[in-house]
Coordinates of N, CA, C and O in Angstrom, one line a residue:
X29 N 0.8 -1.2 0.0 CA 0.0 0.0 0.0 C 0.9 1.2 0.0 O 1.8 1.5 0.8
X30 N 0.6 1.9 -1.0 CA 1.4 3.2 -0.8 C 1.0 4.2 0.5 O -0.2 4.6 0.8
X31 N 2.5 4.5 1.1 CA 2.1 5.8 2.2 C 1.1 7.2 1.9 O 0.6 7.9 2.8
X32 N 0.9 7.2 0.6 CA -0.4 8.5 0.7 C -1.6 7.8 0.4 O -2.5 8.3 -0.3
X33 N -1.8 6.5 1.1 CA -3.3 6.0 1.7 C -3.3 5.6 3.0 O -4.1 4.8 3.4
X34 N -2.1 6.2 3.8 CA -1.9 5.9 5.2 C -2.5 6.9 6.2 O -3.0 7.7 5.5
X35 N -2.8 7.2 7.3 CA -3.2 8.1 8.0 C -1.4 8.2 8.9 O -0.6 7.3 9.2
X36 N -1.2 9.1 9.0 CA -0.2 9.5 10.2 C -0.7 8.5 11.3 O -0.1 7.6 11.9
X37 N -1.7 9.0 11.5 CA -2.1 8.2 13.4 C -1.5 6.7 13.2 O -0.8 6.1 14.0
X38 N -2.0 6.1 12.1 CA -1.9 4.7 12.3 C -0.2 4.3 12.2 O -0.1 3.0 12.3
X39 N 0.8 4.7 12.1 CA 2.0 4.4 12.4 C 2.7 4.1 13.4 O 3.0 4.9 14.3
X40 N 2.9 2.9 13.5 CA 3.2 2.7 14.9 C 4.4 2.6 15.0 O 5.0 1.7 14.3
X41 N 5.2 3.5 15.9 CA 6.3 3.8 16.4 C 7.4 2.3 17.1 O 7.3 1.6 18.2
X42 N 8.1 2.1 16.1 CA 9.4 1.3 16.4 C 9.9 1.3 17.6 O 10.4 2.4 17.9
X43 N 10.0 0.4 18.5 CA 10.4 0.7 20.1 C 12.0 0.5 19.9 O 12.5 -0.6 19.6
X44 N 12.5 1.3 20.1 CA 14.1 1.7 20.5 C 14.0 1.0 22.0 O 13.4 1.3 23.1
X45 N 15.0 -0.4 21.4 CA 15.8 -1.3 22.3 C 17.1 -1.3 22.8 O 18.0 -2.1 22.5
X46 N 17.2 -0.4 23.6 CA 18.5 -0.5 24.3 C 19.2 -2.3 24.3 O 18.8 -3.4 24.8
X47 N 20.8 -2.0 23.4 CA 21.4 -3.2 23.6 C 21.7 -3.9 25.0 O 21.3 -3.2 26.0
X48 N 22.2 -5.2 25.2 CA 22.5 -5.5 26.1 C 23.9 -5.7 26.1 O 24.6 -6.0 25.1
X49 N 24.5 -5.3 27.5 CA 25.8 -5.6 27.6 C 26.8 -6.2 26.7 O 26.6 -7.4 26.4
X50 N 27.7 -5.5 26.2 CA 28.3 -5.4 25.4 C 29.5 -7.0 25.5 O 30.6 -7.0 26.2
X51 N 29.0 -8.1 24.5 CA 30.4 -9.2 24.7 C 31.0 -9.0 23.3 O 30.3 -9.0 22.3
X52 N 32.4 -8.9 23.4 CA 33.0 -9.1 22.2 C 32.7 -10.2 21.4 O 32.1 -11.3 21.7
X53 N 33.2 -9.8 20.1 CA 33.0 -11.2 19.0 C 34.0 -12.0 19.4 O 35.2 -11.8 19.6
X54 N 32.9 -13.5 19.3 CA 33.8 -14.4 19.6 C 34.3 -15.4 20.9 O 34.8 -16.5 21.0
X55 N 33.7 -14.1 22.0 CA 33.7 -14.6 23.4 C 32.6 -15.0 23.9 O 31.7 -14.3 23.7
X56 N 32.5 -16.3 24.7 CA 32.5 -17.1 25.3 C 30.9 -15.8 26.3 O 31.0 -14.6 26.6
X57 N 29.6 -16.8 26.4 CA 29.0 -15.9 27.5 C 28.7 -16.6 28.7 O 27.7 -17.2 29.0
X58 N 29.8 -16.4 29.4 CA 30.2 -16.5 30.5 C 29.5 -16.3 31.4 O 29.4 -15.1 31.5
X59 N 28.8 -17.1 32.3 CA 27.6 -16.5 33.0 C 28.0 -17.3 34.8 O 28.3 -18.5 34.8
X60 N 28.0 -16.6 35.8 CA 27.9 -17.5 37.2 C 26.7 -18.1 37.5 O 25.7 -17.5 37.1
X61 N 26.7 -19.0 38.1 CA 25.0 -19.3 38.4 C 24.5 -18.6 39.0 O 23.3 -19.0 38.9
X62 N 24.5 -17.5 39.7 CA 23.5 -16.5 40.4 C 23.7 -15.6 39.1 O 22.6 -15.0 39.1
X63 N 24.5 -15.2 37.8 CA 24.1 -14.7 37.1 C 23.1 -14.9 35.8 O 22.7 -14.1 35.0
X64 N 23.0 -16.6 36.0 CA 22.3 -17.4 35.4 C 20.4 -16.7 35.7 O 19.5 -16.1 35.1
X65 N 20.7 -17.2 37.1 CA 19.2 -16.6 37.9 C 18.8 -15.5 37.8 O 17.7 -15.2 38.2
X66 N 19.7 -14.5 37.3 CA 19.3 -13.3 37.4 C 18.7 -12.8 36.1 O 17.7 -12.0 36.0
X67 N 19.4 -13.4 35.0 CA 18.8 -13.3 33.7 C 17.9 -14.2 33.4 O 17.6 -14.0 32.2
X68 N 17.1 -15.2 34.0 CA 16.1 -15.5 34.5 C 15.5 -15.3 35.5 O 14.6 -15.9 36.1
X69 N 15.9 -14.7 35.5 CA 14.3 -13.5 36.5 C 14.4 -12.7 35.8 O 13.3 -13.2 35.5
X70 N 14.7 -11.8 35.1 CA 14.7 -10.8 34.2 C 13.5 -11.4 33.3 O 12.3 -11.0 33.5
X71 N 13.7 -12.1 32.7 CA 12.7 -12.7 32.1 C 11.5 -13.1 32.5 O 10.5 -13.2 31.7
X72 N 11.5 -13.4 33.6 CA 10.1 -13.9 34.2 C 9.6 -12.5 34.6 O 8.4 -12.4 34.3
X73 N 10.2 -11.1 35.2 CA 9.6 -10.1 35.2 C 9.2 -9.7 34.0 O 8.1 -9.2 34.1
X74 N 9.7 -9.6 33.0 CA 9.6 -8.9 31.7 C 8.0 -9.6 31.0 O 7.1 -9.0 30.4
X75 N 8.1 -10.6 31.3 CA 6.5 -11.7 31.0 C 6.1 -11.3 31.9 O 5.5 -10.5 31.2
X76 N 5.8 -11.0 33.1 CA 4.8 -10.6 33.9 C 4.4 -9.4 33.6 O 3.1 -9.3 33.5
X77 N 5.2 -8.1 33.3 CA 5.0 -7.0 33.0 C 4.3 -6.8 31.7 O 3.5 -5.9 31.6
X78 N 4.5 -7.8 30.6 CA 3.4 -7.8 29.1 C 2.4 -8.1 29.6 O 1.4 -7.4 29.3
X79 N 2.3 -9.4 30.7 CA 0.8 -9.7 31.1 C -0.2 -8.7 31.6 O -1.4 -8.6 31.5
X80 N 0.9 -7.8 32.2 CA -0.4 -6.7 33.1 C -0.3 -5.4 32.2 O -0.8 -4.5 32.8
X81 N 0.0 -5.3 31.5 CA -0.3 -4.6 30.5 C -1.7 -4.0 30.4 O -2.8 -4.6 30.3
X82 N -1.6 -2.5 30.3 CA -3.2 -2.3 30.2 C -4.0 -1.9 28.6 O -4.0 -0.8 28.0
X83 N -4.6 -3.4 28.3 CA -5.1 -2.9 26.8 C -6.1 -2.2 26.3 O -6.6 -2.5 25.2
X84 N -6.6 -1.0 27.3 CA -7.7 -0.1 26.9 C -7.4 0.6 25.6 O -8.0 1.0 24.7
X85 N -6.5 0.7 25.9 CA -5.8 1.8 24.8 C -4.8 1.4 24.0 O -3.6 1.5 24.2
X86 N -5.8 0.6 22.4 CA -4.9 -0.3 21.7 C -3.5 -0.3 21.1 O -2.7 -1.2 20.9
X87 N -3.5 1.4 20.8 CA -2.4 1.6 20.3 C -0.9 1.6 21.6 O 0.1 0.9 21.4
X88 N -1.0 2.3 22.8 CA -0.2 2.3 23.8 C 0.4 0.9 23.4 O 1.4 0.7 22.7
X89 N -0.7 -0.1 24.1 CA -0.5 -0.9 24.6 C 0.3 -2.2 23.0 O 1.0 -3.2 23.3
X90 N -0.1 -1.9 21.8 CA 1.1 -2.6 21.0 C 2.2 -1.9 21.0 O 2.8 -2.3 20.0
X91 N 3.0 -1.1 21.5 CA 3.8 -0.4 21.7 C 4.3 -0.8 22.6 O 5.4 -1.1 22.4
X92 N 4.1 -1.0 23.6 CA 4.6 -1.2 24.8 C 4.8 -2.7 24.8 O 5.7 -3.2 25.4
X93 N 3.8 -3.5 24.2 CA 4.0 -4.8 24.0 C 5.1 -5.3 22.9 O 5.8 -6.4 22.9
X94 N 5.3 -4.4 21.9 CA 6.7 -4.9 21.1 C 7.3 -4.5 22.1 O 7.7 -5.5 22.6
X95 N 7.6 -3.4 22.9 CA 9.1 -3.1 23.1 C 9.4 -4.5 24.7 O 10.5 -4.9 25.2
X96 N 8.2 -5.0 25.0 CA 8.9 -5.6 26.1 C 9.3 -6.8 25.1 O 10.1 -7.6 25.6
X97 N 8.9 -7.2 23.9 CA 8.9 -8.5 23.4 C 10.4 -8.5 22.6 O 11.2 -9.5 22.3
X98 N 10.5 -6.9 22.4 CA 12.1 -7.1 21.7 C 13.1 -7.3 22.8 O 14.1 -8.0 22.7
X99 N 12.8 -6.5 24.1 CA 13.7 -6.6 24.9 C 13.8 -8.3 25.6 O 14.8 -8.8 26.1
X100 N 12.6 -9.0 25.4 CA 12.9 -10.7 25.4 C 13.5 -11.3 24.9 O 14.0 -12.3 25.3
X101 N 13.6 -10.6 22.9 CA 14.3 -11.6 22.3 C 15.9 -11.8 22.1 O 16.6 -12.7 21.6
X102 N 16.3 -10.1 23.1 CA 17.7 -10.1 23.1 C 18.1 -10.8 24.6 O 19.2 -11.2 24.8
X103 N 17.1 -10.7 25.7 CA 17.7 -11.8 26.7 C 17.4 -13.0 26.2 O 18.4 -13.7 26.4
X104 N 16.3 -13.8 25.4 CA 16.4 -15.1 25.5 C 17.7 -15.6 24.6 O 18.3 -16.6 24.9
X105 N 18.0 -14.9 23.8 CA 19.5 -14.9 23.0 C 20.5 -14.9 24.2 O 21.0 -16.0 24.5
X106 N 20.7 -14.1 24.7 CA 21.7 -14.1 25.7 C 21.8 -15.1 26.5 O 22.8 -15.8 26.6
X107 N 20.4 -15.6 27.5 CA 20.1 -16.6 28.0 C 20.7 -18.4 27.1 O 21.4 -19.4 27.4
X108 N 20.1 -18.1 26.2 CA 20.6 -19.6 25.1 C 21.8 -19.8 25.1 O 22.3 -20.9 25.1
X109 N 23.0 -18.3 25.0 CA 24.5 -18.5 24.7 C 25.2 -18.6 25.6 O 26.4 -18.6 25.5
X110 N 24.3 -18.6 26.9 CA 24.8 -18.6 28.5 C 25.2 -20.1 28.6 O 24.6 -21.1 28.3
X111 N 26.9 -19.8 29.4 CA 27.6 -20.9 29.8 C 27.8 -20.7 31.3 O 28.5 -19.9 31.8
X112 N 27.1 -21.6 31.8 CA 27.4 -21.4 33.8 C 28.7 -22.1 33.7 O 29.1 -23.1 33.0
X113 N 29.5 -21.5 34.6 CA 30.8 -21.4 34.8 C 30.6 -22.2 36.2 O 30.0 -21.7 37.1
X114 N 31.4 -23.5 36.2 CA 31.7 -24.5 37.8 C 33.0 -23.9 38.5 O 34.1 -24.4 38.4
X115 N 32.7 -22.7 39.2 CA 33.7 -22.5 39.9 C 34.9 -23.4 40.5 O 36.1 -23.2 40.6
X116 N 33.9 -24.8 41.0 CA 34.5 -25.6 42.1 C 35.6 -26.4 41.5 O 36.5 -27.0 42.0
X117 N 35.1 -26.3 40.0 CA 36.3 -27.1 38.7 C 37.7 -26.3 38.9 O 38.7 -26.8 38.5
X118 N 37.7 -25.2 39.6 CA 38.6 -24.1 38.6 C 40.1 -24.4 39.8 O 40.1 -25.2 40.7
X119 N 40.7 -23.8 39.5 CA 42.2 -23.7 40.4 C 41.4 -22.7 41.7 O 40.7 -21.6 41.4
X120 N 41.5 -23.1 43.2 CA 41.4 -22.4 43.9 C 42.1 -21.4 44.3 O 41.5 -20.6 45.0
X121 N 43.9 -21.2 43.8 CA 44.4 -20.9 44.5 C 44.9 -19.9 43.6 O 45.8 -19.2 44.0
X122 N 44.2 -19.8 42.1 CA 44.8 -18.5 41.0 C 42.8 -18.3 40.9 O 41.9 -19.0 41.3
X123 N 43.0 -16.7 40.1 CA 42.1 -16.1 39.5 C 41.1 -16.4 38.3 O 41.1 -16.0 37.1
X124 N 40.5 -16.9 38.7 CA 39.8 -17.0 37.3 C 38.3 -16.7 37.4 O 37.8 -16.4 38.5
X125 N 37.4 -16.6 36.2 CA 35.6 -15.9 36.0 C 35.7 -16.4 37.7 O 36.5 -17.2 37.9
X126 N 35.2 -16.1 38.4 CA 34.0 -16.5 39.5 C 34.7 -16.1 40.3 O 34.0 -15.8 41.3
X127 N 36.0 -15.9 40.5 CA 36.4 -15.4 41.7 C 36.5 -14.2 42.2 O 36.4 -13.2 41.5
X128 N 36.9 -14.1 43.6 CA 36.7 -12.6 44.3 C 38.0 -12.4 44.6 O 38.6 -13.2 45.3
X129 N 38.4 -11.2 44.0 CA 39.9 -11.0 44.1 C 40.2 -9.7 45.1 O 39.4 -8.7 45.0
X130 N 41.0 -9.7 46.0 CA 41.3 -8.5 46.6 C 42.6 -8.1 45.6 O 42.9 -8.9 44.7
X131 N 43.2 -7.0 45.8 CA 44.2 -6.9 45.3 C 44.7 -4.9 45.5 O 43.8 -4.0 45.6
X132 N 45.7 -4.7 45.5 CA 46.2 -2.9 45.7 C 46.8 -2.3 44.9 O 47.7 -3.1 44.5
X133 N 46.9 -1.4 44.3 CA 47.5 -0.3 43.4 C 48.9 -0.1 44.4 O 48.9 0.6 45.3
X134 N 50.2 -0.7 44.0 CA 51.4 -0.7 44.6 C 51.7 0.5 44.6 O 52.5 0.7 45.6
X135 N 51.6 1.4 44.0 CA 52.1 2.9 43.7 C 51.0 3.5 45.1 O 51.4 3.9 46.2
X136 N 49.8 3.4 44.7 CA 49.3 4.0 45.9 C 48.6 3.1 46.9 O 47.9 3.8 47.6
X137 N 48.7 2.3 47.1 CA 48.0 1.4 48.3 C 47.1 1.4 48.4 O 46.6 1.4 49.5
X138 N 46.2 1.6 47.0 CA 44.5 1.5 47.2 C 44.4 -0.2 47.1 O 45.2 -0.9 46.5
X139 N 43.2 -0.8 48.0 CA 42.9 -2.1 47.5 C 41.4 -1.4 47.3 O 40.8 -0.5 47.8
X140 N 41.2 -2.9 46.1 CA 40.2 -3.1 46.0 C 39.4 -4.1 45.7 O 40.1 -5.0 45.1
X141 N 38.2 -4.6 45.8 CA 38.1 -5.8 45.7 C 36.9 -6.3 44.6 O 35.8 -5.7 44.6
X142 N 37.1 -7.3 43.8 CA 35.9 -7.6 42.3 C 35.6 -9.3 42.6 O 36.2 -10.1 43.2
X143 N 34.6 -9.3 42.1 CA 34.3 -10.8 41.3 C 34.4 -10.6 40.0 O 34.3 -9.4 39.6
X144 N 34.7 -11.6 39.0 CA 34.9 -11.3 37.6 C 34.0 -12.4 37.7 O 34.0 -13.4 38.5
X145 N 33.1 -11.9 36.7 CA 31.5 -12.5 36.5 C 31.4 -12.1 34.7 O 32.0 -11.4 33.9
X146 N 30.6 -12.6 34.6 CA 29.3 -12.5 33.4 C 29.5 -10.3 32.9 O 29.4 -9.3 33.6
X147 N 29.8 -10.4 31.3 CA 29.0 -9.2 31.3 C 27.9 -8.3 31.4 O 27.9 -7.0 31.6
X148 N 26.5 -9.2 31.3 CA 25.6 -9.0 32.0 C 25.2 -9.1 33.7 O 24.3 -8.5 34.3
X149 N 25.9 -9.8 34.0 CA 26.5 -9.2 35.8 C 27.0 -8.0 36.5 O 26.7 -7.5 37.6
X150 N 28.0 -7.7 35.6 CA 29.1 -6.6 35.8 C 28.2 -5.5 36.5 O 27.1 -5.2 36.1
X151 N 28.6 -5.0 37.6 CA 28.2 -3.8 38.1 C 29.8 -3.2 39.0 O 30.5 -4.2 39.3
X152 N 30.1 -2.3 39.2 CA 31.0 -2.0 39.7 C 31.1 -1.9 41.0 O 31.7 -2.5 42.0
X153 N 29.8 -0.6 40.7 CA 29.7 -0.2 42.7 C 29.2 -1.6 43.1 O 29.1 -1.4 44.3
X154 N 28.7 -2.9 42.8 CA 28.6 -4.0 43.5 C 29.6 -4.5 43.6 O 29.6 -5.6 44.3
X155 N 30.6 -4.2 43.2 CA 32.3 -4.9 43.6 C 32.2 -6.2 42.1 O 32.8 -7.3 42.2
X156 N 31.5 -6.1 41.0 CA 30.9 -7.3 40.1 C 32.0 -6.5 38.8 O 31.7 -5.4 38.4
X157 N 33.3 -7.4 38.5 CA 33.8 -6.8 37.3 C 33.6 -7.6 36.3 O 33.9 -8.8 36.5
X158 N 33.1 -7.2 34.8 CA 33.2 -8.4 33.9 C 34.7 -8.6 33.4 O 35.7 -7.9 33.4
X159 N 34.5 -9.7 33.1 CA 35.7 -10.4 32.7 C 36.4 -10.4 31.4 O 37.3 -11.1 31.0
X160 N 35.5 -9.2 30.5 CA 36.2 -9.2 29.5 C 36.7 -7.5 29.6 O 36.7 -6.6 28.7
X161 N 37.0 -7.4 30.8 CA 37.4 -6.3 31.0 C 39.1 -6.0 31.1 O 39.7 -6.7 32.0
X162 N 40.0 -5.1 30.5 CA 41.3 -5.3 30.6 C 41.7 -5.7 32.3 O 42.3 -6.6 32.7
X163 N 41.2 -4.9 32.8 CA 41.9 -5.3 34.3 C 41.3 -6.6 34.8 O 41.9 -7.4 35.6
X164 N 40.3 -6.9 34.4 CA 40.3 -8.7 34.8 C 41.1 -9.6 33.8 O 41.7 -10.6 34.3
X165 N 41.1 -9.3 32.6 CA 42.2 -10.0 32.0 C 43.7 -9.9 32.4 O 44.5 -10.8 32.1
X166 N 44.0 -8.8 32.9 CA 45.3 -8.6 33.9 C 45.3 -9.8 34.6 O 46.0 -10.8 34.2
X167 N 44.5 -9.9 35.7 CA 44.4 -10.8 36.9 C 44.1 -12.0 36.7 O 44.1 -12.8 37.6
X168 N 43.6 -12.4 35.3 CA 43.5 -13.7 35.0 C 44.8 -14.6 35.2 O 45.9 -14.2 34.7
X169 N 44.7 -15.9 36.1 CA 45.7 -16.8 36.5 C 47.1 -16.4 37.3 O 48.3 -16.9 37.3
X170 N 46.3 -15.2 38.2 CA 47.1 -14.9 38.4 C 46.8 -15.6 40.3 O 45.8 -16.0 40.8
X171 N 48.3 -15.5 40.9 CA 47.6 -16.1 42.5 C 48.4 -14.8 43.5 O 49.1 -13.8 43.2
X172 N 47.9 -15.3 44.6 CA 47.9 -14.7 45.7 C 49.8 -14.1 45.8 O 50.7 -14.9 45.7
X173 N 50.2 -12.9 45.9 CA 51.5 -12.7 45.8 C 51.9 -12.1 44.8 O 52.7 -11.2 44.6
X174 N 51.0 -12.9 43.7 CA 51.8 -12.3 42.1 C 51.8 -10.7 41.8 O 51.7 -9.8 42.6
X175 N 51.8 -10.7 41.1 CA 51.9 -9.1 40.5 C 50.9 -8.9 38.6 O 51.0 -9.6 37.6
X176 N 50.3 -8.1 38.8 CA 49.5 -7.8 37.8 C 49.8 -6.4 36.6 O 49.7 -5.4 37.3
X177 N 50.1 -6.1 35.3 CA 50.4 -5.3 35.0 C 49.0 -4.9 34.2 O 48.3 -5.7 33.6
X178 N 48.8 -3.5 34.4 CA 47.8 -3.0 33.1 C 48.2 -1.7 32.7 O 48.0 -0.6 33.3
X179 N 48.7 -2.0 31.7 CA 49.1 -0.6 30.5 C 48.1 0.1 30.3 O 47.0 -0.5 30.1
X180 N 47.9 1.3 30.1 CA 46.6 2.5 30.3 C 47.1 3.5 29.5 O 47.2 4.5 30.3
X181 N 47.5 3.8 28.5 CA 48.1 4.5 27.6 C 49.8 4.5 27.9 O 50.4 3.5 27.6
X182 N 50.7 5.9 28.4 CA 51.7 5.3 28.4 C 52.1 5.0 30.1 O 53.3 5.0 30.4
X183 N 50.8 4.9 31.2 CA 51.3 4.7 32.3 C 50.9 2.9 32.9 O 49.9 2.2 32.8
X184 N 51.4 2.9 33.1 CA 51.4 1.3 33.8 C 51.2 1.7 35.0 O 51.8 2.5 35.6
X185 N 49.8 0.5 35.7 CA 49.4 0.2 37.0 C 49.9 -0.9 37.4 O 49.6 -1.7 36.6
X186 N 50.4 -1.4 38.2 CA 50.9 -2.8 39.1 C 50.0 -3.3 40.1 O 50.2 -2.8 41.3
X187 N 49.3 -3.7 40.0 CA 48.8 -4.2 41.3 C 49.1 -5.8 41.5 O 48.9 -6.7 40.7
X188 N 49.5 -5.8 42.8 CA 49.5 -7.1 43.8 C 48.2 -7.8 44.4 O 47.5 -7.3 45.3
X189 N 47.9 -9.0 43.8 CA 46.7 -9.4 44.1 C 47.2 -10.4 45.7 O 48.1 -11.2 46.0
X190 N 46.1 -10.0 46.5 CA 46.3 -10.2 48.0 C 45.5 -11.1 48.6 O 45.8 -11.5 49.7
X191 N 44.3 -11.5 47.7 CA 43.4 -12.8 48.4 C 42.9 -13.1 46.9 O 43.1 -12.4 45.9
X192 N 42.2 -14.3 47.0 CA 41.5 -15.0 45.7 C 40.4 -16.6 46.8 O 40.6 -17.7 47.3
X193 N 39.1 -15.5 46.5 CA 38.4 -16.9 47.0 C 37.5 -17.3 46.0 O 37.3 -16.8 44.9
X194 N 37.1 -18.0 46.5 CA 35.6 -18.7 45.5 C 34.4 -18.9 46.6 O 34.5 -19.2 47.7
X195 N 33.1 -18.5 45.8 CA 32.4 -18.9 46.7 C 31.6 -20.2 46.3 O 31.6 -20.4 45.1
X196 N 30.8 -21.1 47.1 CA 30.9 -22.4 47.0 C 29.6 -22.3 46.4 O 29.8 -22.9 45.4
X197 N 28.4 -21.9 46.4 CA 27.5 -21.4 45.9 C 27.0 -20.1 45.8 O 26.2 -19.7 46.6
X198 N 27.4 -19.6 44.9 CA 27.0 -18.2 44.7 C 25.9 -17.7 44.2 O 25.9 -16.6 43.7
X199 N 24.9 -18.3 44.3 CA 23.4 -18.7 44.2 C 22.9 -17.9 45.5 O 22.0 -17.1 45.6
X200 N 23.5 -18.3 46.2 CA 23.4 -17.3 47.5 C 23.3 -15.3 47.8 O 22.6 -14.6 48.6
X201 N 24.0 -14.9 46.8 CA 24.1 -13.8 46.6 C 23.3 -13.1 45.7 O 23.4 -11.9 45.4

């Protein structure tokens, strides 16, 4: 049908879907089991929220119903490519996805402390670093003692990683 037998009103507006966390090509989606649950519950909210939808107002409400349905189809994608990571497999005693690393900026004696988790995990201010992040790739395999380098244009950070735990179920959190 050509657009000059269209009405303006009847156009219905494309819902602009914010991406989801950004995984490089190629890599692996790495997910902890509490990050597993989390992007399932995302999903089970996101289907509750279509359900209660109010369809008085037909047009609103197809609007509102694509945008939660596109934001479904980029978690159930994410959800499908999700690999739960067995911590309890991993080396206890070096760094790897799941673990909680303390560690200090040797120049200035800041510590600080991360889990390297899932990119859809990652929060900062929750202490949650993703793992495809240069400074978790620093600290990958790295153990208690060692020394970490991360180049940042032409200055180099060192940090000494100072604990490395695992937790046994992180399902918990």
């Amino acid at each position: 049908m050509s657009r000059g037998f269209v009405k303006e009103d009847d156009q219905e507006e494309v819902p602009l879907v914010p991406p989801r966390a950004d995984l490089p090509a190629g890599a692996e989606n790495l997910v902890t089991p509490a990050g597993m649950q989390a992007l399932q519950d995302e999903r089970e909210e996101l289907l509750q929220q279509q359900e209660q939808l109010d369809s008085s107002h037909e047009r609103e409400y197809r609007i509102a119903f694509n945008y939660i349905n596109a934001k479904l189809q980029l978690l159930n994608a994410r959800i499908a490519s999700a690999k739960i990571v067995d911590s309890t497999r991993l080396p206890q005693d070096e760094v790897h996805f799941g673990a909680t690393v303390q560690f200090k900026n040797v120049e200035t004696d800041l510590k600080q402390t991360f889990q390297l988790v899932g990119v859809d995990e990652a929060n900062i201010g929750k202490g949650k670093l993703a793992f495809t992040t240069p400074l978790a790739k620093t600290l990958i395999k790295k153990k208690v003692g060692d020394k970490a380098k991360l180049q940042l244009g032409e200055r180099t950070n060192v940090f000494e990683i100072l604990s490395v735990k695992y937790l046994q179920n992180d399902l918990k959190k």
